[in-house]
Coordinates of C-alpha atoms in Angstrom, one line a residue:
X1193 CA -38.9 72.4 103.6
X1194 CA -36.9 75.7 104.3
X1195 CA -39.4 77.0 107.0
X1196 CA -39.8 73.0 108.6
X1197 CA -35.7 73.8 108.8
X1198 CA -35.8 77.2 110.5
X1199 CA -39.1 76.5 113.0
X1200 CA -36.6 73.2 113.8
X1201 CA -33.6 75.4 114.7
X1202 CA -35.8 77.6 116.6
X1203 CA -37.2 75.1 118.6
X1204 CA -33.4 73.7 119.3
X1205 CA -32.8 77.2 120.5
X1206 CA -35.2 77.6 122.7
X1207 CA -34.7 74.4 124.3
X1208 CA -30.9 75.2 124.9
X1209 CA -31.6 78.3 126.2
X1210 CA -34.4 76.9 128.6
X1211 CA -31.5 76.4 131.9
X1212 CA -29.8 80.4 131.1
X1213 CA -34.0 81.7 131.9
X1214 CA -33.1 83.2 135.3
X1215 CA -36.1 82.4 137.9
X1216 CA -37.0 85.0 139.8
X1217 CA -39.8 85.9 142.1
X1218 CA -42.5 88.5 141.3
X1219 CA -43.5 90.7 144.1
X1220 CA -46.8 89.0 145.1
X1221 CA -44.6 86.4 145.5
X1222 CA -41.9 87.8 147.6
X1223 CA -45.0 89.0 149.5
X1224 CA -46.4 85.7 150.0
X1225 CA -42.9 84.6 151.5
X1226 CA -42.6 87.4 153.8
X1227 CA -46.3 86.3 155.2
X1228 CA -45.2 83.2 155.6
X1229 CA -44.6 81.8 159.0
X1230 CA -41.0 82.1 159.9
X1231 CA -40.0 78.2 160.1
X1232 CA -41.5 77.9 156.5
X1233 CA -40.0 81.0 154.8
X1234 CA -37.3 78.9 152.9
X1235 CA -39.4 76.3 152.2
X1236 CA -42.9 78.1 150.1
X1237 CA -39.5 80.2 148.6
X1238 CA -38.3 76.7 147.5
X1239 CA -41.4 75.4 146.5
X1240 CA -42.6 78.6 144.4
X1241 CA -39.3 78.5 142.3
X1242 CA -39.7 75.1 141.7
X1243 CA -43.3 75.6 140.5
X1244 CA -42.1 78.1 137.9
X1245 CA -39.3 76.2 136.9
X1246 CA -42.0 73.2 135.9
X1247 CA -44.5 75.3 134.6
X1248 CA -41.8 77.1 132.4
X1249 CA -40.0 73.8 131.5
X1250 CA -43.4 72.2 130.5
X1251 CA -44.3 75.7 128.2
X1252 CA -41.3 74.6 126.2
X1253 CA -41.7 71.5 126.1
X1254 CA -45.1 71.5 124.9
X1255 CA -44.5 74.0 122.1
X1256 CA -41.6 72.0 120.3
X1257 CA -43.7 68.8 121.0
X1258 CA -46.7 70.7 119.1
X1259 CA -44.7 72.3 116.4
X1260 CA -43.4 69.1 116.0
X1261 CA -46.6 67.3 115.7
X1262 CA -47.5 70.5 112.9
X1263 CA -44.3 69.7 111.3
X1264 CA -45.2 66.1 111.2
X1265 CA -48.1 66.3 110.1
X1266 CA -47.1 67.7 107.5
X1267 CA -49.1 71.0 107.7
X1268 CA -48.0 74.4 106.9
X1269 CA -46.7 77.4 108.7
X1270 CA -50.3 78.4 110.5
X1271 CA -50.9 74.2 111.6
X1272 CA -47.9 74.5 112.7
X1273 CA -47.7 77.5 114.8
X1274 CA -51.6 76.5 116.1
X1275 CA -50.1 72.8 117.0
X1276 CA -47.3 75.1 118.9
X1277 CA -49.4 77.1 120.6
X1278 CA -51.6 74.7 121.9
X1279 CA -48.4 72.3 122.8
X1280 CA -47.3 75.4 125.2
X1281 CA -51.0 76.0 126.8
X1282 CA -50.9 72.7 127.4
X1283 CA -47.3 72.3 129.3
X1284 CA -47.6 75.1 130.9
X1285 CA -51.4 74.0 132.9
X1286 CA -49.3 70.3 133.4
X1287 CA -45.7 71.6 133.7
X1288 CA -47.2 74.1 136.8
X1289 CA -49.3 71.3 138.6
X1290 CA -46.0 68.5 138.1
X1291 CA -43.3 71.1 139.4
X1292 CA -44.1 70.7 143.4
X1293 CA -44.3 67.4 145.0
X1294 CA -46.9 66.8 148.2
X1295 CA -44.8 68.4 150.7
X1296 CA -44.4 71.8 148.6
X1297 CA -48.7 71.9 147.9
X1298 CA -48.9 71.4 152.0
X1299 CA -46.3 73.8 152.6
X1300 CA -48.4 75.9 150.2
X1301 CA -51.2 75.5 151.3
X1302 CA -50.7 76.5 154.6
X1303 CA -48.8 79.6 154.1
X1304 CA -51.6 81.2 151.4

């Protein structure tokens, strides 16, 4: 029950500290913007921080859903951590697809 406590606290933690993550944009990125036309340079900016920010969001989310699931379950340290990991693959493909809307994947889109 001591490590279902301390995998519990971590998994508060990380959700707390989830809004302090900084999003920044990596430098194929910041090269995508500059390419960008010049009317849609705020806009694919926009959108790529928001697809981050979902894909991010759902990596958390889905690893304290599946180390809750472990937890439930009532397997051990390694079901646990597995049920985790596969939470956090699993947020991240859906958290990175849900973080734009229809306007951001045409804005995308057009400005590859």
């Amino acid at each position: 029950m001591k490590m279902a406590k301390i995998l519990g606290a971590l998994v508060g933690a990380t959700l707390v500290a989830t809004p302090v993550m900084a999003v920044t944009l990596s430098a194929k990125e910041r090269a995508r913007v500059a390419r960008a036309a010049p009317r849609d340079r705020d806009d694919v900016r926009y959108c790529l921080i928001q697809g981050k920010k979902g894909r991010d969001k759902g990596t958390v989310i889905g690893a304290a859903g599946g180390a809750g699931v472990g937890l439930v379950a009532g397997g051990g340290l390694g079901e646990t951590l597995l049920g985790a990991g596969a939470g956090a693959l699993a947020g991240r493909v859906i958290g990175k697809s849900e973080g734009t809307n229809s306007t951001c994947d045409r804005v995308l889109r057009r400005n590859p």
